Amino acid sequence: MTADHGDTGGRAGDTEPVGAQELAQPPENAEVVFGERLPDALRYAELLADAGVRRGLIGPREVPRLWGRHLLNCAVLSEIVPDGVTVCDVGSGAGLPGIPLALVRPDLRITLLEPLLRRTTFLQEAVELLGLDHVTVVRGRAEEVLGTLEPVHVVTARAVAPLDRLAGWGVPLLRPYGEMLALKGDTAEQELTGARSALQKLGVVRTSVVQVGTGVVHPPSTVVRAEVGESPGGVRFAAKRAKAARAGRAGRRRR
């Protein structure tokens, strides 16, 4: 999995710090979305505007629009995430959408999955700073953790890859009857049309494009929803999961 999620307009070589004065104040609707966690959302925004830029996780030009385009855009995903479920944010990058979702939904158990060390270091720092005890950071690619990461109810992703490729990474991580929620833009319907065959082969039984955040973000966030049946990832991945589980049991017996 090669995820470019965290580099929202930035370059790895960006070293010019962006002053906190360039970060806009939270809009009024931020309090509606984040509630009592608004101070923590502000800390996260400040972290993105400073360390996030210096480390090349986010582009300097994104700083003035962090609230509308990134934090609120991701937090409203909570509208369609069921209560008390497990979530894996694939290619989490700078923590979008996983961290805003965690701030508004303490009932969820969230894994931030990211293969690059500089990003997982940032994510771990953010999780500790914000006191997100219900969030775990895992370094790895989706295909590498298959069989070792406990299957989840929901997979989330934002700007990781085209839908067909993203589904190949994310859908196999789901438990039976789980769902993948991919934040997409204007091309959502087009991507879904082009990916239908690949999604069916991966065990997806129902798809839809939904809008979240109406009245909170403009335009509302667009989400591709892909629901799986009893065989997430299809037959091939079921066999791979079973093989990984057998290997895990054998390893425990040897210890």
Short mmCIF file of C-alpha atoms in Angstrom, two decimals, residues 1 86-91 111 113 140-156 166-176 178-180 202 228 232-233 237 241:
data_model
loop_
_atom_site.label_atom_id
_atom_site.label_comp_id
_atom_site.label_asym_id
_atom_site.label_seq_id
_atom_site.Cartn_x
_atom_site.Cartn_y
_atom_site.Cartn_z
CA MET A 1 0.00 0.00 0.00
CA THR A 86 -14.03 -0.72 15.81
CA VAL A 87 -12.50 1.43 13.08
CA CYS A 88 -9.30 1.21 11.03
CA ASP A 89 -8.17 4.42 9.31
CA VAL A 90 -6.13 3.15 6.36
CA GLY A 91 -3.23 5.31 5.16
CA THR A 111 -6.61 2.13 14.74
CA LEU A 113 -2.74 2.46 10.12
CA GLY A 140 2.38 -1.08 8.45
CA ARG A 141 0.70 -1.60 5.12
CA ALA A 142 -2.81 -2.97 4.98
CA GLU A 143 -1.70 -6.10 3.16
CA GLU A 144 0.99 -6.72 5.80
CA VAL A 145 -1.33 -6.55 8.83
CA LEU A 146 -4.00 -8.78 7.29
CA GLY A 147 -4.47 -11.70 9.65
CA THR A 148 -2.66 -10.00 12.54
CA LEU A 149 -4.90 -6.96 12.98
CA GLU A 150 -8.27 -7.98 14.37
CA PRO A 151 -10.97 -7.45 11.70
CA VAL A 152 -12.89 -4.20 12.22
CA HIS A 153 -16.45 -3.05 11.71
CA VAL A 154 -15.50 0.04 9.71
CA VAL A 155 -12.57 1.03 7.50
CA THR A 156 -12.11 4.73 6.79
CA LEU A 166 -8.19 1.42 -1.95
CA ALA A 167 -10.81 -1.32 -1.69
CA GLY A 168 -8.16 -3.97 -2.33
CA TRP A 169 -6.33 -2.75 0.77
CA GLY A 170 -9.23 -1.80 3.04
CA VAL A 171 -12.04 -4.28 2.42
CA PRO A 172 -10.06 -7.38 3.52
CA LEU A 173 -9.54 -5.73 6.93
CA LEU A 174 -13.27 -5.75 7.60
CA ARG A 175 -15.20 -8.27 9.63
CA PRO A 176 -18.25 -9.87 7.99
CA GLY A 178 -18.66 -4.42 7.91
CA GLU A 179 -18.29 -1.37 5.70
CA MET A 180 -15.66 0.86 4.12
CA LEU A 202 -13.87 -8.29 -2.97
CA VAL A 228 -19.52 -6.33 2.59
CA PRO A 232 -14.78 -9.51 3.19
CA GLY A 233 -12.13 -9.50 0.49
CA PHE A 237 -8.51 -13.11 1.09
CA ARG A 241 -6.67 -14.74 6.57
#
